[in-house]
Amino acid sequence: MSNKASNQLFLLIKSLSKQEKRYFKIFSNRHSSDNNNYYKLYQIISQQEEYDEEKVIEKLKDQQFVNRLSIAKTRLYDQLLKSLNAYHSSKTVDSELFFILQSIEVLYHKALYKAAWKKLQRGLKLAKKYEKYELTLQLYKWEHKLLEKENYESLDSDNLDLMWNAESTVVDQIKIYNKLWYIKSKIFKILFYSGSRTRKNIAMVNLFLKKNIDSIDQSELSVRSKFLLHHIYSAYNYSVNELEKSYDHLKLNLQLMERFPWMFVDNPYTQISLVSNMAFIGFKLRKNEDINSLLIKLKELKKAAEASDVNLHIRWFYSYYSIYLAVKSAHQSIKIDQFEINQIYKGLDKFEDNLPTFRRLDLQFALSVYYFKAGETRTALRGVHSILNELNSKLNPEMFFAARFFYLVLLLEMEKIDYLNVAWTSTKRSLSANKSLSPEGFVLKEFFDQVCKNGQPDLYTLLEKLIANLDNLKLNRYIEYFDFKKWAIDKKESFQTTDAMAS
């Protein structure tokens, strides 16, 4: 097993919940031989904070299988996966349907066709209730085999037509859902990952949506397809700053979830994502009552997230704390809640290998804004400097330039004019190398150009102009990271307060 594969074994072991660990102990006692060598290896690796193969070999030096450690690690990895499959076999609808399919196959090959048919009907009923269309097609294949085996004795021509119509409907629903998934992925790639949400990109998405969504018959959508359609519209409306429309589509999805709760029972990710998105947009729309109830609802999901898999725990961690920081940072004056901040840093350390880079940097950005609003500008500056050392304009242009401009704001606040000039020169080089700067980026570029061009700039006048220019923008995507307009207004007001006190 290569070092990379060994690391995958280590990560798999570290991802296990307490219940999964307990189950693996029982499972390995039942299914392993050779004095349970795999479990010995598992125990040694599970006690490590970082994978160290030399220490593993040292602890196993008296064991014969240490000479075949690579094989042992591979088999341990497979044993862990088998244990996890067994542990989760009855926890999701998909798992239950896979079990039914396996049972049908076994019964069919035993020539127990009536028993297989009974299992088949149970599977079709379950798959229909939960809209598991892909698995429904696999069940239909077994239906074909069973009908062929009895020479179609129980099937007349009308029933055959009904079967064909039912199967065609399932295929159509799969096509619709897959097309919606493609549309969603294409939009997200253009607007959220490939580049800034410029007018050009938004126009591209408009054309793409019109061409593809209009061709879908929305009158016969499944629950899952309706949910995905509202998700697409919500994301699109959000990208063009139509926040009320975006929020309305999220509310429609919440209604779907409340009306058909069994449809989402095996996907807690969806619940966490929906609630967190509603809270985030509700925060922007100042829906204070909604935000408070949604944050409470999201916090209540923590135990369920921790008890599930590591990916769900990560999703909850990112969702809850990104909103928490945004809400706290919106207050005029804030006091550092050290307990919550410690929880964030612990989470960042714990999920370092699993948290997507842009999510981790997003949280670090939010932390820097939080520190700035709490008056700890130096801490904020160190945080943004760390982000810029890792982030580049290709990974996430909007975050990159928002961080660049926020870094300049912090230097301006600290009156580090020499550092500001150096940082602005570096920023201009990055700007010239990037062809997708957003409109607010150009506005901020003009502002800092004027600030750094003059030895003693009239900052009050420049702030007035900056506020006016940001007001004229239809879109303001940097606001996701830092509200430059609010900062400019507060900074301008601080000049007025100082002048009033002086007079």
XYZ file of C-alpha atoms in Angstrom:
503
model
C 0.000 0.000 0.000
C 1.545 3.356 -1.026
C 2.013 6.259 1.396
C -0.991 7.937 -0.195
C -3.075 4.802 0.275
C -1.785 4.451 3.851
C -2.959 7.977 4.507
C -6.381 7.008 3.142
C -6.496 4.113 5.622
C -5.520 6.492 8.425
C -8.199 9.016 7.385
C -10.840 6.283 7.192
C -9.989 5.091 10.704
C -10.033 8.657 12.057
C -13.431 9.306 10.461
C -15.161 6.515 12.415
C -17.801 7.465 14.955
C -17.908 5.836 18.411
C -20.736 3.564 17.272
C -18.836 2.546 14.126
C -15.713 1.765 16.164
C -17.724 -0.385 18.560
C -19.344 -2.219 15.661
C -15.991 -2.811 13.947
C -14.636 -4.449 17.111
C -17.550 -6.906 17.105
C -17.327 -7.365 13.324
C -13.587 -8.074 13.351
C -13.981 -10.687 16.104
C -16.565 -12.481 13.976
C -14.914 -12.251 10.597
C -11.146 -12.050 11.108
C -8.668 -14.838 11.736
C -4.916 -14.993 12.397
C -5.415 -13.952 16.044
C -7.162 -10.858 14.792
C -4.093 -9.272 13.209
C -6.209 -6.674 11.429
C -7.677 -5.414 14.676
C -4.191 -5.125 16.225
C -3.110 -3.029 13.252
C -6.304 -0.982 13.513
C -5.692 -0.236 17.217
C -2.132 0.944 16.593
C -3.097 3.268 13.734
C -6.174 4.624 15.550
C -3.965 5.801 18.438
C -1.798 7.962 16.158
C -2.416 11.679 15.664
C -0.567 11.545 12.334
C 0.222 8.433 10.344
C 3.742 7.182 11.107
C 4.570 3.854 9.458
C 7.903 3.450 11.232
C 6.158 3.495 14.601
C 3.572 1.018 13.311
C 6.358 -1.374 12.262
C 8.142 -0.915 15.601
C 5.017 -1.892 17.561
C 4.405 -4.909 15.317
C 8.009 -6.125 15.131
C 7.156 -9.379 16.967
C 4.258 -10.167 14.623
C 4.875 -12.325 11.561
C 2.509 -10.322 9.362
C 4.664 -7.187 9.742
C 6.683 -8.486 6.762
C 3.485 -8.287 4.702
C 2.346 -4.959 6.137
C 1.246 -3.584 2.778
C -1.112 -6.538 2.275
C -2.339 -6.268 5.873
C -3.182 -2.578 5.423
C -5.099 -3.286 2.230
C -7.092 -6.037 3.919
C -7.750 -3.863 6.965
C -9.085 -1.143 4.662
C -11.406 -3.675 3.003
C -12.509 -5.029 6.408
C -13.360 -1.518 7.562
C -15.458 -0.898 4.446
C -17.271 -4.225 4.898
C -17.947 -3.361 8.527
C -19.275 0.084 7.609
C -21.469 -1.404 4.886
C -22.901 -3.890 7.381
C -23.390 -1.222 10.053
C -25.234 1.149 7.717
C -27.090 -1.563 5.774
C -30.472 -0.753 7.319
C -30.005 2.968 7.892
C -31.056 4.313 4.482
C -33.724 3.557 1.917
C -31.010 2.922 -0.677
C -29.412 0.305 1.587
C -32.752 -1.414 2.092
C -33.425 -1.463 -1.639
C -29.961 -2.865 -2.373
C -30.656 -5.610 0.161
C -33.974 -6.365 -1.555
C -32.233 -6.551 -4.941
C -29.629 -8.949 -3.547
C -32.393 -11.047 -1.971
C -34.287 -11.238 -5.279
C -31.127 -12.408 -7.040
C -30.484 -15.119 -4.429
C -34.101 -16.334 -4.500
C -34.161 -16.299 -8.303
C -31.069 -18.491 -8.572
C -32.595 -20.834 -5.975
C -35.650 -21.107 -8.282
C -37.838 -19.639 -5.500
C -39.689 -17.419 -7.944
C -42.794 -16.692 -5.843
C -40.645 -15.521 -2.941
C -38.578 -13.418 -5.351
C -41.780 -11.898 -6.780
C -42.955 -10.995 -3.275
C -39.663 -9.255 -2.551
C -39.898 -7.494 -5.908
C -43.322 -6.019 -5.103
C -42.030 -4.807 -1.739
C -39.070 -3.170 -3.477
C -41.208 -1.471 -6.144
C -43.553 -0.064 -3.507
C -40.642 1.300 -1.474
C -38.828 2.720 -4.512
C -41.994 4.471 -5.714
C -42.685 6.059 -2.320
C -39.162 7.478 -2.098
C -38.736 8.237 -5.836
C -35.689 5.981 -6.133
C -35.966 5.815 -9.905
C -32.522 4.417 -10.716
C -33.098 1.481 -8.369
C -36.633 1.119 -9.732
C -35.100 0.346 -13.141
C -33.004 -2.419 -11.586
C -36.151 -3.839 -9.988
C -37.911 -3.727 -13.370
C -35.083 -5.822 -14.857
C -35.839 -8.551 -12.324
C -39.534 -8.206 -13.080
C -38.710 -8.894 -16.739
C -36.705 -11.987 -15.793
C -39.437 -13.370 -13.538
C -42.137 -12.797 -16.164
C -40.008 -14.452 -18.840
C -39.417 -17.424 -16.535
C -43.142 -18.122 -16.296
C -43.660 -17.438 -20.028
C -45.771 -14.327 -19.321
C -48.637 -16.452 -17.912
C -49.709 -13.768 -15.382
C -49.426 -10.902 -17.860
C -52.007 -9.891 -20.468
C -51.536 -7.341 -23.240
C -53.091 -4.445 -21.291
C -50.840 -5.076 -18.293
C -47.833 -5.151 -20.585
C -48.841 -1.701 -21.877
C -49.158 -0.452 -18.292
C -45.713 -1.826 -17.502
C -44.233 -0.071 -20.520
C -45.870 3.243 -19.564
C -44.666 2.944 -15.966
C -41.110 2.190 -17.051
C -41.159 5.015 -19.599
C -42.299 7.425 -16.875
C -39.430 6.337 -14.639
C -36.921 6.820 -17.474
C -38.399 10.274 -18.198
C -38.130 11.281 -14.534
C -34.489 10.181 -14.461
C -33.796 12.208 -17.613
C -35.488 15.298 -16.147
C -33.650 15.050 -12.836
C -30.309 14.456 -14.566
C -30.902 17.431 -16.839
C -31.723 19.630 -13.845
C -28.578 18.386 -12.124
C -26.575 19.292 -15.238
C -28.170 22.759 -15.324
C -27.441 23.317 -11.635
C -23.827 22.163 -11.981
C -23.231 24.306 -15.062
C -24.604 27.413 -13.349
C -22.609 26.812 -10.179
C -19.455 26.277 -12.203
C -19.920 29.559 -14.081
C -21.086 31.753 -11.215
C -19.470 30.352 -8.105
C -16.284 28.542 -9.091
C -15.004 29.459 -12.545
C -14.909 33.189 -12.075
C -16.493 36.349 -10.795
C -20.175 36.916 -11.294
C -19.642 39.524 -13.970
C -22.338 40.832 -16.313
C -20.880 38.619 -19.035
C -21.163 35.482 -16.897
C -24.675 36.368 -15.757
C -25.754 36.973 -19.359
C -24.281 33.582 -20.241
C -26.310 31.942 -17.464
C -29.493 33.755 -18.532
C -29.152 32.383 -22.041
C -28.297 28.902 -20.761
C -31.311 28.849 -18.412
C -33.735 30.018 -21.080
C -32.497 27.405 -23.512
C -32.618 24.499 -21.044
C -35.265 25.174 -18.369
C -37.925 26.196 -20.890
C -37.687 22.780 -22.541
C -38.689 20.969 -19.322
C -42.347 20.165 -18.665
C -42.713 21.407 -15.084
C -46.250 20.073 -14.633
C -45.106 16.467 -14.090
C -42.039 16.955 -11.946
C -41.224 14.567 -9.116
C -40.751 15.948 -5.600
C -36.976 15.660 -5.932
C -37.008 17.439 -9.293
C -39.207 20.234 -7.910
C -36.771 20.619 -5.043
C -33.821 20.777 -7.428
C -35.618 23.277 -9.688
C -36.276 25.644 -6.752
C -32.661 25.165 -5.709
C -31.507 26.252 -9.182
C -33.742 29.331 -9.205
C -32.722 30.233 -5.671
C -29.023 30.066 -6.580
C -29.555 32.021 -9.794
C -31.657 34.729 -8.100
C -29.027 35.012 -5.416
C -26.282 35.447 -8.018
C -28.099 38.409 -9.620
C -28.902 39.946 -6.224
C -32.630 39.146 -6.360
C -32.552 38.054 -2.736
C -36.295 38.114 -2.067
C -36.921 35.770 -5.004
C -34.081 33.547 -3.863
C -35.541 33.420 -0.355
C -39.004 32.620 -1.728
C -37.672 29.581 -3.613
C -35.923 28.391 -0.453
C -39.205 28.705 1.447
C -40.936 26.630 -1.223
C -38.304 23.946 -0.721
C -38.808 24.070 3.034
C -42.525 23.527 2.419
C -41.715 20.512 0.211
C -39.506 19.118 2.942
C -42.227 19.574 5.561
C -44.909 18.108 3.290
C -42.865 15.070 2.206
C -40.488 14.474 5.144
C -39.858 10.827 4.200
C -38.369 11.960 0.884
C -35.460 13.600 2.698
C -35.027 11.226 5.623
C -31.901 9.641 4.129
C -30.325 12.973 3.154
C -29.756 15.153 6.240
C -27.272 17.209 4.196
C -30.204 18.749 2.379
C -31.863 19.889 5.582
C -28.691 21.522 6.887
C -27.972 23.205 3.538
C -31.505 24.508 3.163
C -31.748 25.913 6.691
C -28.290 27.503 6.489
C -28.981 29.090 3.079
C -32.272 30.498 4.349
C -30.545 31.901 7.436
C -27.769 33.463 5.353
C -30.099 35.164 2.869
C -32.563 36.041 5.632
C -29.673 37.786 7.375
C -29.000 39.858 4.265
C -32.701 40.744 4.023
C -32.782 41.653 7.738
C -35.438 39.042 8.475
C -34.380 39.021 12.115
C -37.172 36.807 13.442
C -36.530 34.221 10.732
C -32.759 34.310 11.316
C -33.033 33.656 15.037
C -35.388 30.713 14.585
C -33.288 29.302 11.722
C -30.048 29.581 13.719
C -31.711 27.771 16.620
C -32.949 25.096 14.222
C -29.466 24.787 12.735
C -27.822 24.495 16.154
C -30.306 21.750 17.062
C -28.990 19.757 14.092
C -25.480 19.603 15.598
C -26.017 16.347 17.511
C -27.553 14.663 14.483
C -24.595 15.828 12.377
C -22.037 14.548 14.901
C -23.819 11.197 15.190
C -23.836 10.755 11.418
C -20.788 10.764 9.144
C -17.855 13.154 9.124
C -19.021 14.886 5.921
C -22.315 15.868 7.523
C -20.498 17.102 10.610
C -18.268 19.234 8.372
C -21.282 20.609 6.503
C -22.936 21.569 9.782
C -19.727 23.089 11.159
C -19.173 25.302 8.124
C -22.830 26.287 7.742
C -23.489 27.177 11.360
C -20.306 29.122 12.030
C -20.262 31.040 8.749
C -23.748 32.364 9.574
C -22.878 32.869 13.239
C -19.875 35.034 12.292
C -21.870 36.996 9.704
C -24.649 37.772 12.205
C -22.199 38.763 14.954
C -20.061 40.882 12.614
C -23.134 42.842 11.518
C -23.505 44.375 14.978
C -22.127 47.864 15.436
C -19.919 46.817 18.347
C -19.124 43.237 19.238
C -17.321 41.422 22.019
C -15.252 38.350 21.239
C -17.022 35.156 22.329
C -13.901 33.144 23.067
C -15.748 29.858 23.555
C -17.302 29.970 20.075
C -14.033 31.168 18.521
C -12.212 28.239 20.142
C -14.852 25.889 18.717
C -14.186 27.289 15.243
C -10.411 26.836 15.515
C -10.869 23.309 16.900
C -13.130 22.491 13.959
C -10.660 23.918 11.438
C -7.919 21.725 12.926
C -10.135 18.647 13.179
C -11.428 18.868 9.603
C -8.218 20.129 8.006
C -7.953 17.159 5.623
C -11.658 17.047 4.745
C -12.894 20.632 4.633
C -12.743 21.964 1.036
C -10.107 24.670 0.667
C -12.501 27.425 -0.386
C -14.804 26.637 2.584
C -11.912 26.768 5.039
C -10.631 30.048 3.586
C -14.161 31.433 3.629
C -14.393 30.763 7.380
C -10.952 32.268 7.938
C -12.077 35.371 6.032
C -15.217 35.623 8.182
C -13.062 35.290 11.311
C -10.842 38.152 10.133
C -13.869 40.387 9.576
C -15.170 39.384 13.018
C -11.869 40.374 14.653
C -11.817 43.673 12.753
C -15.342 44.539 13.897
C -14.296 43.651 17.463
C -11.435 46.154 17.238
C -8.632 43.587 16.888
C -7.291 44.916 13.584
C -3.836 43.336 13.891
C -5.355 39.879 14.380
C -7.594 40.508 11.370
C -4.579 41.572 9.295
C -2.669 38.391 10.175
C -5.705 36.321 9.198
C -6.079 37.963 5.781
C -2.334 37.744 5.163
C -2.550 33.991 5.796
C -5.453 33.698 3.330
C -3.577 35.597 0.610
C -0.528 33.363 1.052
C -2.673 30.367 0.109
C -5.355 31.795 -2.160
C -4.904 32.755 -5.802
C -7.129 34.459 -8.342
C -7.780 31.200 -10.208
C -9.065 29.265 -7.183
C -11.722 31.855 -6.311
C -11.381 35.292 -7.967
C -14.078 36.999 -5.891
C -12.666 35.872 -2.562
C -9.128 36.632 -3.729
C -9.824 40.242 -4.685
C -12.177 40.809 -1.743
C -9.313 39.652 0.515
C -6.855 41.879 -1.357
C -9.040 44.958 -0.932
C -9.884 44.098 2.684
C -6.147 43.818 3.380
C -5.744 47.357 2.012
C -8.617 48.573 4.213
C -6.911 47.135 7.296
C -3.595 48.818 6.427
C -5.453 52.097 5.881
C -7.198 51.718 9.245
C -3.835 51.135 10.931
C -2.375 54.132 9.023
C 0.428 51.946 7.666
C 0.829 54.113 4.576
C 4.194 52.699 3.444
C 2.887 49.128 3.706
C -0.307 50.238 1.978
C 1.615 51.553 -1.037
C 3.616 48.319 -1.332
C 0.464 46.196 -0.983
C -1.346 48.316 -3.573
C 1.490 47.842 -6.089
C 1.231 44.074 -5.602
C -2.562 44.191 -5.905
C -2.363 46.152 -9.170
C -0.134 43.460 -10.647
C -2.749 40.837 -9.745
C -5.501 43.016 -11.200
C -3.698 43.469 -14.511
C -3.227 39.697 -14.807
C -6.939 39.013 -14.263
C -9.524 39.774 -16.930
C -12.674 39.026 -14.905
C -12.624 41.764 -12.261
C -16.136 42.521 -11.052
C -17.698 46.028 -11.221
C -17.179 46.613 -7.485
C -13.561 45.603 -8.009
C -13.108 48.459 -10.490
C -14.740 50.897 -8.037
C -12.389 49.849 -5.226
C -9.425 49.943 -7.624
C -10.199 53.582 -8.436
C -10.521 54.422 -4.727
C -7.177 52.927 -3.692
C -5.516 54.361 -6.789
C -6.470 57.832 -5.552
C -5.556 57.059 -1.935
C -2.070 55.836 -2.843
C -1.444 58.371 -5.610
C -1.638 61.381 -3.290
C 0.774 61.818 -0.407
C -1.963 63.341 1.741
C -5.274 62.303 0.167
C -8.578 63.969 0.978
C -9.931 60.741 2.427
C -13.329 62.211 3.303
C -13.993 63.210 -0.327
C -12.672 59.909 -1.658
C -14.955 57.997 0.738
C -17.953 60.035 -0.435
C -17.130 59.137 -4.034
C -16.604 55.465 -3.131
C -20.009 55.290 -1.407
C -21.714 56.925 -4.397
C -20.034 54.575 -6.886
C -20.920 51.471 -4.847
C -24.498 52.772 -4.586
C -24.717 52.881 -8.372
C -23.852 49.196 -8.753
C -26.671 46.755 -9.422
C -24.527 43.918 -8.088
C -22.165 43.860 -5.149
C -20.661 40.419 -4.684
C -17.754 41.388 -2.423
C -20.370 42.082 0.258
C -20.430 38.318 0.867
C -16.980 38.686 2.368
C -16.836 42.262 3.609
C -19.252 45.184 3.321
C -16.951 47.828 1.848
C -19.795 50.313 1.506
C -20.726 50.004 5.202
C -17.069 50.433 6.106
C -16.810 53.579 3.951
C -19.955 55.043 5.550
C -18.681 54.321 9.075
C -15.251 55.727 8.219
C -16.781 58.890 6.791
C -18.979 59.306 9.873
C -15.928 58.934 12.107
C -14.402 61.975 10.345
C -17.589 63.946 10.976
C -17.580 62.930 14.655
C -13.920 63.951 15.023
C -14.603 67.325 13.375
C -17.622 67.900 15.629
C -15.579 67.112 18.753
C -12.767 69.397 17.586
C -15.140 72.320 17.087
